[in-house]
Amino acid sequence: ISPLIALMQDQVASMQQLGIKAEALHSGIDWACQQTIQQQAINGQLDLLYVSPERLMTPRMLAALQRCSPALFVVDEAHCVSKWGTNFRPEYGALSDLKQHFPEATVAGFTATADTATQRDVAEKLFAGRGDVIVHGFDRPNLWLGVTPKTKWRDQLRQFLKTRAGQSGIVYCLSRRLTEEVATLLAADGVHALPYHAGLTPEVRTANQETFMAEDGVVMVATIAFGMGIDKPDIRFVFHANLPGSMEAYYQEVGRAGRDGAPSEVFMIYGLDDVRMRRQFIQQDGEDADHQRREHKRLDALLAYCEASQCRRVTLLSYFGETPEPCGNCDICQDPPKMIDGTTEAQMLFSAVHRTGERFGTVHVIDVLLGKTNERSAKLGHDALPTFGVGKDRPKTFWQAFIRQAVAGGYLQIDIERFGGLRLSDRGRRVLKGEETFEYHEAAGFTLAAKARKK
């Protein structure tokens, strides 16, 4: 069960090369051919059939498949089943009925991108909570990770590509307009760059993708319309010219680099405009308020990654529930920023989180630190807490960036399922008790915070 025609076609071709009898049913195949493939499936002449969720869950298709008693259903991109997934696709929701239609069959779901909340939601919807959840591990040790604030993006992109001539790579952009601009810019510099976005004709998109897959040294400049199912092993870099939508989206996009296991690089530049645009996209998503709140918190987690003061891999993998050691293969490990002792400020923050019950998000915790009197604080009695107003000597933007670094360092955790409430980790509790110190840096997040204040 696959979401894209192009993905089905690529995988069918790969299976057939391996001698596996595989076919796909989708709208790009004429009616007579579809009937032939469907009959082959019914007659047991196929090992593997690819189909979209929309096609599968029609009464006609279900009836046809019941005649051949399939043993296994595999749901690809299974995070689409979840209402908390980053690419929610309502048609995937109907797949929860598969076990009713085929009680003897095994149902499996696979995805490379799901945080803990999404994993649980998929298991509940697809397996009614009775399935086995297997998490293989998220680390890609061959990927070098780097992030820097956006200054002059054209110069930053050119500088990055200067030493990577002849390498295959992807440059991700937020908009179609920027995609075209970047592709034109790079082409003028002698780079074999091609655009890819939803505004191009299917013929142009297909031709550009085929060129990228078949030739060496091609740079694909693309929106997120490009990527799902791309399995080119020698992509040596992924460059984000804008902030992705979430930690999951970022992980999925950088995961297209270095699939052959050889050293590869992923680099991101980000700025205030990126943050503003991402916030707007979430607000305009049309989903309910709870969904929007969760997506804002997912974006907060990505910002924490961008502003990390310690190993980026530790920050990235801790989001997915892993606790690795510093990697030595990221910009922070190789060039650590100048650190400032922030233990006192951290104890103020962690005390506010603890005393308010570890169930409130950034906005309310900062209100308590600043001593901001409002109806909510008064109603909850938080204006009478010892921590009320202890952080008023620092501006709001300081505390916003400080919290993101505390999240990045694993001192605080964002509870996505409980509307983004901040929780103390064991490490954060040790700082609160005076058993451990806390350091922060001003290099990235606080520079952006200062710019925001000037506006």
Coordinates of C-alpha atoms in Angstrom, one line a residue:
I1 CA 0.0 0.0 0.0
S2 CA 2.0 2.9 -1.4
P3 CA 1.2 6.7 -1.6
L4 CA 2.7 7.7 -5.0
I5 CA 2.5 6.3 -8.5
A6 CA 6.2 7.1 -9.2
L7 CA 7.2 5.2 -6.0
M8 CA 5.1 2.2 -7.1
Q9 CA 6.7 2.2 -10.6
D10 CA 10.2 2.4 -9.2
Q11 CA 9.7 -0.4 -6.8
V12 CA 7.9 -2.6 -9.2
A13 CA 10.8 -2.3 -11.6
S14 CA 13.2 -3.1 -8.8
M15 CA 11.2 -6.2 -7.8
Q16 CA 10.9 -7.5 -11.3
Q17 CA 14.7 -7.2 -11.8
L18 CA 15.1 -9.4 -8.8
G19 CA 12.8 -12.0 -10.3
I20 CA 9.8 -11.2 -8.1
K21 CA 6.5 -11.3 -9.8
A22 CA 5.3 -7.7 -9.0
E23 CA 2.7 -5.4 -10.5
A24 CA 1.0 -2.2 -9.5
L25 CA -2.6 -0.9 -9.9
H26 CA -3.0 2.9 -10.4
S27 CA -4.6 5.5 -12.6
G28 CA -1.6 5.7 -14.9
I29 CA -2.4 2.2 -16.3
D30 CA -5.1 1.7 -19.0
W31 CA -8.3 -0.1 -18.1
A32 CA -7.5 -3.3 -20.0
C33 CA -4.1 -3.6 -18.3
Q34 CA -5.6 -3.0 -14.9
Q35 CA -8.1 -5.8 -15.5
T36 CA -5.3 -8.2 -16.5
I37 CA -3.2 -7.3 -13.4
Q38 CA -6.2 -7.7 -11.1
Q39 CA -7.0 -11.2 -12.6
Q40 CA -3.4 -12.2 -12.2
A41 CA -3.6 -11.3 -8.5
I42 CA -6.9 -13.3 -8.1
N43 CA -5.3 -16.3 -9.9
G44 CA -2.3 -16.3 -7.5
Q45 CA 0.1 -15.4 -10.4
L46 CA 1.6 -12.4 -8.5
D47 CA 3.9 -12.4 -5.5
L48 CA 3.5 -8.7 -4.8
L49 CA 0.9 -6.1 -5.8
Y50 CA 1.3 -2.4 -5.2
V51 CA -1.8 -0.3 -4.7
S52 CA -2.8 3.1 -3.2
P53 CA -5.0 3.3 -0.1
E54 CA -7.7 5.0 -2.1
R55 CA -7.8 2.2 -4.6
L56 CA -7.5 -0.6 -2.1
M57 CA -10.3 0.4 0.2
T58 CA -13.0 0.5 -2.5
P59 CA -15.7 -2.2 -2.2
R60 CA -14.8 -3.6 -5.6
M61 CA -11.1 -4.0 -4.9
L62 CA -11.7 -5.5 -1.4
A63 CA -14.1 -8.0 -2.9
A64 CA -11.5 -9.0 -5.6
L65 CA -8.7 -9.4 -3.1
Q66 CA -10.8 -11.6 -0.8
R67 CA -10.9 -14.1 -3.7
C68 CA -7.1 -14.6 -3.4
S69 CA -6.7 -14.4 0.4
P70 CA -3.6 -12.3 0.6
A71 CA -1.3 -13.2 3.5
L72 CA 0.3 -9.9 4.1
F73 CA -0.6 -6.2 3.8
V74 CA 2.3 -3.7 4.1
V75 CA 1.5 0.0 4.6
D76 CA 4.3 2.2 3.4
E77 CA 4.8 5.7 4.8
A78 CA 2.7 4.5 7.8
H79 CA 2.9 7.9 9.6
C80 CA 0.2 9.0 7.1
V81 CA -2.2 6.9 9.2
S82 CA -1.7 9.2 12.2
K83 CA -3.6 12.4 12.7
W84 CA -0.3 13.5 14.4
G85 CA 1.8 12.6 11.4
T86 CA 3.5 15.4 9.5
N87 CA 2.0 14.4 6.2
F88 CA -1.5 13.5 7.3
R89 CA -3.5 11.9 4.5
P90 CA -7.1 11.1 5.5
E91 CA -7.5 8.2 3.1
Y92 CA -4.9 6.3 5.1
G93 CA -7.4 6.3 8.0
A94 CA -9.6 3.7 6.3
L95 CA -6.8 1.2 6.5
S96 CA -7.7 0.5 10.1
D97 CA -10.5 -1.7 8.7
L98 CA -8.1 -4.1 7.0
K99 CA -8.2 -6.7 9.8
Q100 CA -12.0 -6.8 9.6
H101 CA -11.9 -7.6 5.9
F102 CA -8.9 -9.9 6.1
P103 CA -8.8 -11.4 9.6
E104 CA -6.3 -14.1 8.7
A105 CA -3.8 -11.7 7.1
T106 CA -0.8 -10.0 8.8
V107 CA -0.9 -6.2 8.6
A108 CA 2.4 -4.3 8.9
G109 CA 3.2 -0.6 8.7
F110 CA 6.6 0.9 7.9
T111 CA 7.9 4.5 8.2
A112 CA 11.3 6.1 8.6
T113 CA 9.9 9.1 10.3
A114 CA 7.7 9.0 13.4
D115 CA 8.2 10.4 16.9
T116 CA 7.0 8.5 19.9
A117 CA 3.5 10.1 19.8
T118 CA 3.0 9.2 16.1
Q119 CA 4.3 5.7 16.7
R120 CA 1.7 5.1 19.4
D121 CA -1.1 6.7 17.3
V122 CA -0.2 4.5 14.2
A123 CA -0.2 1.4 16.4
E124 CA -3.6 2.3 17.9
K125 CA -5.2 3.0 14.5
L126 CA -3.7 0.3 12.4
F127 CA -3.5 -2.5 14.9
A128 CA -6.1 -1.4 17.5
G129 CA -3.3 -1.1 20.0
R130 CA -2.4 -4.9 19.7
G131 CA 0.5 -4.7 17.3
D132 CA 4.2 -5.1 18.0
V133 CA 6.2 -1.8 17.7
I134 CA 9.7 -2.3 16.5
V135 CA 12.0 0.7 16.4
H136 CA 15.3 0.0 14.5
G137 CA 17.2 3.1 15.5
F138 CA 17.5 6.5 13.9
D139 CA 21.3 7.2 13.8
R140 CA 23.0 7.8 10.4
P141 CA 26.6 8.1 11.6
N142 CA 28.0 8.8 8.1
L143 CA 26.1 12.1 7.9
W144 CA 27.9 15.3 9.0
L145 CA 25.3 17.7 10.5
G146 CA 25.6 21.5 10.4
V147 CA 23.4 24.5 10.9
T148 CA 24.0 28.3 10.8
P149 CA 21.8 31.4 11.0
K150 CA 20.9 32.8 7.6
T151 CA 22.9 36.0 6.6
K152 CA 23.5 36.3 2.8
W153 CA 21.9 33.0 1.6
R154 CA 23.3 33.2 -1.9
D155 CA 26.8 33.6 -0.7
Q156 CA 26.3 30.9 1.9
L157 CA 25.0 28.4 -0.7
R158 CA 27.7 29.2 -3.2
Q159 CA 30.4 28.8 -0.5
F160 CA 28.9 25.4 0.5
L161 CA 28.9 24.2 -3.1
K162 CA 32.3 25.6 -4.0
T163 CA 34.2 22.5 -2.7
R164 CA 31.5 20.0 -3.9
A165 CA 31.7 20.3 -7.7
G166 CA 30.7 17.1 -9.4
Q167 CA 28.8 15.8 -6.5
S168 CA 25.1 14.8 -6.5
G169 CA 23.0 16.7 -4.0
I170 CA 19.7 18.2 -3.1
V171 CA 18.9 21.8 -2.2
Y172 CA 15.6 22.1 -0.5
C173 CA 13.6 25.4 -0.7
L174 CA 10.4 26.6 0.9
S175 CA 8.7 27.9 -2.2
R176 CA 8.4 27.3 -5.9
R177 CA 9.6 30.8 -6.6
L178 CA 12.8 30.3 -4.6
T179 CA 13.3 26.9 -6.2
E180 CA 13.4 28.5 -9.6
E181 CA 15.6 31.3 -8.4
V182 CA 18.2 29.0 -6.9
A183 CA 18.2 26.6 -9.9
T184 CA 18.9 29.6 -12.2
L185 CA 21.5 31.0 -9.9
L186 CA 23.4 27.7 -9.7
A187 CA 23.1 27.1 -13.4
A188 CA 24.7 30.5 -14.1
D189 CA 27.6 29.4 -11.8
G190 CA 28.1 26.4 -14.0
V191 CA 26.4 23.9 -11.7
H192 CA 24.2 21.2 -13.4
A193 CA 21.1 22.2 -11.4
L194 CA 17.5 21.3 -12.1
P195 CA 14.3 22.6 -10.5
Y196 CA 11.6 20.3 -9.1
H197 CA 8.3 21.5 -7.7
A198 CA 4.5 21.0 -8.0
G199 CA 4.1 23.9 -10.4
L200 CA 6.1 22.2 -13.2
T201 CA 4.3 19.9 -15.6
P202 CA 4.5 16.2 -14.9
E203 CA 6.6 15.7 -18.0
V204 CA 9.2 18.2 -16.8
R205 CA 9.3 16.8 -13.2
T206 CA 9.7 13.3 -14.5
A207 CA 12.5 14.3 -16.9
N208 CA 14.4 16.2 -14.2
Q209 CA 14.0 13.3 -11.7
E210 CA 15.2 10.8 -14.3
T211 CA 18.2 12.9 -15.1
F212 CA 19.1 13.3 -11.4
M213 CA 18.8 9.5 -10.8
A214 CA 20.8 8.5 -13.9
E215 CA 23.6 11.1 -14.1
D216 CA 26.4 12.0 -11.8
G217 CA 27.0 15.5 -10.4
V218 CA 23.4 16.7 -10.8
V219 CA 22.0 19.1 -8.1
M220 CA 18.2 18.9 -7.6
V221 CA 16.8 22.2 -6.3
A222 CA 13.4 21.2 -4.9
T223 CA 10.5 21.8 -2.6
I224 CA 9.4 18.9 -0.5
A225 CA 7.4 17.7 -3.5
F226 CA 10.6 15.9 -4.3
G227 CA 11.9 13.1 -2.2
M228 CA 9.5 10.4 -1.1
G229 CA 10.8 7.1 -2.5
I230 CA 14.0 8.6 -3.9
D231 CA 16.7 5.9 -3.4
K232 CA 19.8 7.3 -5.2
P233 CA 22.6 5.9 -3.1
D234 CA 25.3 8.5 -3.9
I235 CA 23.7 11.7 -2.8
R236 CA 26.6 13.4 -1.1
F237 CA 24.8 16.4 0.4
V238 CA 21.4 17.9 1.3
F239 CA 21.4 21.6 1.8
H240 CA 18.3 23.3 3.4
A241 CA 18.0 26.9 2.2
N242 CA 15.0 27.3 4.5
L243 CA 13.8 25.8 7.8
P244 CA 11.9 22.5 7.3
G245 CA 8.4 22.0 8.9
S246 CA 9.4 19.8 11.8
M247 CA 12.0 17.5 13.2
E248 CA 10.4 14.5 11.4
A249 CA 10.4 16.4 8.1
Y250 CA 14.0 17.4 8.6
Y251 CA 15.1 13.8 9.5
Q252 CA 13.3 12.4 6.4
E253 CA 14.8 15.0 4.0
V254 CA 18.4 14.6 5.2
G255 CA 18.0 10.9 5.2
R256 CA 18.2 11.0 1.4
A257 CA 21.9 11.6 1.7
G258 CA 24.6 9.0 2.0
R259 CA 22.5 5.9 1.5
D260 CA 25.6 4.1 0.3
G261 CA 27.1 4.5 3.7
A262 CA 29.9 6.9 2.5
P263 CA 30.5 10.2 4.2
S264 CA 27.9 12.8 3.3
E265 CA 27.0 16.3 4.5
V266 CA 23.7 17.9 5.5
F267 CA 23.6 21.6 6.1
M268 CA 20.9 24.1 7.0
I269 CA 20.6 27.9 7.0
Y270 CA 17.6 29.4 8.8
G271 CA 16.3 32.8 9.7
L272 CA 13.4 34.7 11.3
D273 CA 11.4 34.8 8.1
D274 CA 11.6 31.0 7.9
V275 CA 10.1 30.7 11.4
R276 CA 7.4 33.2 10.6
M277 CA 6.4 31.4 7.4
R278 CA 6.3 28.0 9.1
R279 CA 4.1 29.4 11.9
Q280 CA 1.7 30.7 9.2
F281 CA 1.6 27.4 7.4
I282 CA 0.6 25.7 10.6
Q283 CA -2.1 28.2 11.3
Q284 CA -3.5 27.9 7.8
D285 CA -3.4 24.1 7.8
G286 CA -7.2 23.9 8.4
E287 CA -6.8 21.3 11.1
D288 CA -8.2 21.5 14.6
A289 CA -6.6 23.6 17.3
D290 CA -5.0 20.5 19.0
H291 CA -3.3 19.5 15.8
Q292 CA -2.0 23.0 15.3
R293 CA -0.7 23.2 18.8
R294 CA 1.2 19.9 18.4
E295 CA 2.7 21.1 15.1
H296 CA 3.9 24.3 16.7
K297 CA 5.6 22.2 19.4
R298 CA 7.2 20.0 16.7
L299 CA 8.6 23.2 15.1
D300 CA 9.8 24.3 18.5
A301 CA 11.8 21.1 18.7
L302 CA 13.4 21.8 15.4
L303 CA 14.3 25.3 16.5
A304 CA 15.9 23.8 19.6
Y305 CA 18.0 21.6 17.3
C306 CA 19.1 24.6 15.3
E307 CA 20.1 26.5 18.4
A308 CA 21.8 23.5 20.1
S309 CA 24.8 24.2 22.2
Q310 CA 25.9 20.6 22.3
C311 CA 26.3 17.7 19.8
R312 CA 23.6 18.0 17.1
R313 CA 23.2 14.3 16.8
V314 CA 22.5 14.0 20.5
T315 CA 19.7 16.6 20.1
L316 CA 18.3 15.0 16.9
L317 CA 18.3 11.4 18.3
S318 CA 17.0 12.4 21.7
Y319 CA 13.9 13.8 20.0
F320 CA 13.2 10.2 18.7
G321 CA 13.8 8.7 22.2
E322 CA 17.5 7.7 21.9
T323 CA 20.4 8.7 24.1
P324 CA 23.6 8.6 22.1
E325 CA 27.1 9.9 23.1
P326 CA 28.5 13.1 21.3
C327 CA 29.3 12.1 17.7
G328 CA 32.3 14.1 16.7
N329 CA 30.8 14.5 13.3
C330 CA 28.8 17.7 13.5
D331 CA 29.7 21.4 13.5
I332 CA 29.3 21.8 17.2
C333 CA 31.5 18.8 18.1
Q334 CA 34.2 20.0 15.7
D335 CA 34.0 23.7 16.6
P336 CA 32.3 24.1 20.0
P337 CA 30.7 27.5 20.6
K338 CA 31.8 29.7 23.5
M339 CA 29.7 28.7 26.5
I340 CA 28.3 30.9 29.3
D341 CA 27.4 29.6 32.7
G342 CA 23.7 29.7 32.9
T343 CA 23.1 27.5 36.0
T344 CA 21.3 30.2 37.9
E345 CA 19.0 31.0 35.0
A346 CA 18.4 27.3 34.4
Q347 CA 17.4 26.8 38.0
M348 CA 14.9 29.7 37.7
L349 CA 13.4 28.1 34.6
F350 CA 13.4 24.5 35.9
S351 CA 11.8 25.6 39.1
A352 CA 9.1 27.4 37.3
V353 CA 8.4 24.3 35.2
H354 CA 8.4 22.1 38.3
R355 CA 6.3 24.3 40.5
T356 CA 3.6 24.8 37.8
G357 CA 3.2 21.0 37.5
E358 CA 5.2 20.2 34.4
R359 CA 2.2 20.6 32.2
F360 CA 2.4 24.0 30.7
G361 CA 4.1 25.2 27.5
T362 CA 6.7 27.9 26.9
V363 CA 4.3 30.9 26.9
H364 CA 2.9 30.3 30.4
V365 CA 6.2 29.3 31.9
I366 CA 7.8 32.5 30.6
D367 CA 4.9 34.5 31.9
V368 CA 5.6 33.1 35.4
L369 CA 9.3 33.9 35.1
L370 CA 8.6 37.5 34.0
G371 CA 6.0 37.9 36.7
K372 CA 3.3 38.7 34.2
T373 CA 0.0 39.1 36.0
N374 CA -2.9 37.8 34.0
E375 CA -6.2 35.9 34.5
R376 CA -4.6 32.5 34.0
S377 CA -1.8 33.0 36.5
A378 CA -4.2 34.3 39.1
K379 CA -6.7 31.5 38.6
L380 CA -4.1 28.8 38.9
G381 CA -2.4 30.5 41.9
H382 CA 0.9 30.8 40.0
D383 CA 1.2 34.4 40.8
A384 CA 1.9 33.3 44.4
L385 CA 4.7 30.9 43.5
P386 CA 8.3 31.7 44.8
T387 CA 9.4 31.7 41.1
F388 CA 6.9 34.2 40.0
G389 CA 8.9 37.1 38.5
V390 CA 12.4 35.8 39.3
G391 CA 13.4 36.1 35.6
K392 CA 12.1 39.6 35.0
D393 CA 15.6 41.0 34.5
R394 CA 15.8 39.1 31.2
P395 CA 13.6 39.8 28.2
K396 CA 11.1 37.3 26.8
T397 CA 13.2 36.6 23.8
F398 CA 16.1 35.5 26.1
W399 CA 13.9 33.0 27.8
Q400 CA 12.5 31.7 24.5
A401 CA 16.0 31.0 23.1
F402 CA 17.1 29.7 26.6
I403 CA 14.3 27.2 26.7
R404 CA 15.1 26.0 23.2
Q405 CA 18.7 25.3 24.2
A406 CA 17.5 23.5 27.4
V407 CA 15.3 21.3 25.1
A408 CA 18.2 20.8 22.7
G409 CA 20.5 19.7 25.6
G410 CA 17.9 17.2 26.9
Y411 CA 17.2 19.1 30.2
L412 CA 13.6 19.8 29.2
Q413 CA 11.3 17.7 27.1
I414 CA 8.3 18.8 25.0
D415 CA 5.3 16.6 25.7
I416 CA 3.7 16.6 22.2
E417 CA 0.7 14.5 23.4
R418 CA -0.1 16.8 26.2
F419 CA -0.3 19.9 24.1
G420 CA 3.4 20.8 24.3
G421 CA 3.8 21.0 28.0
L422 CA 7.4 21.3 29.3
R423 CA 8.7 18.4 31.4
L424 CA 12.0 18.1 33.4
S425 CA 14.3 15.2 32.4
D426 CA 16.5 13.5 34.9
R427 CA 19.3 15.8 33.8
G428 CA 17.2 18.9 34.3
R429 CA 16.3 17.7 37.8
R430 CA 20.0 17.3 38.6
V431 CA 20.6 21.0 37.6
L432 CA 17.6 22.0 39.7
K433 CA 19.1 20.3 42.8
G434 CA 22.5 21.8 42.2
E435 CA 24.1 18.5 41.2
E436 CA 25.0 19.6 37.7
T437 CA 25.7 22.9 35.9
F438 CA 24.1 24.3 32.8
E439 CA 25.8 26.3 30.0
Y440 CA 24.3 28.1 27.1
H441 CA 25.7 30.0 24.1
E442 CA 24.7 33.2 22.3
A443 CA 26.0 32.2 18.9
A444 CA 22.8 31.3 17.1
G445 CA 19.5 31.6 19.0
F446 CA 20.3 34.7 21.0
T447 CA 21.5 36.5 17.9
L448 CA 18.1 35.8 16.4
A449 CA 16.4 36.8 19.6
A450 CA 18.2 40.1 19.6
K451 CA 17.2 40.8 16.0
A452 CA 13.6 40.1 17.0
R453 CA 13.8 42.6 19.8
K454 CA 15.1 45.3 17.5
K455 CA 12.0 44.9 15.3

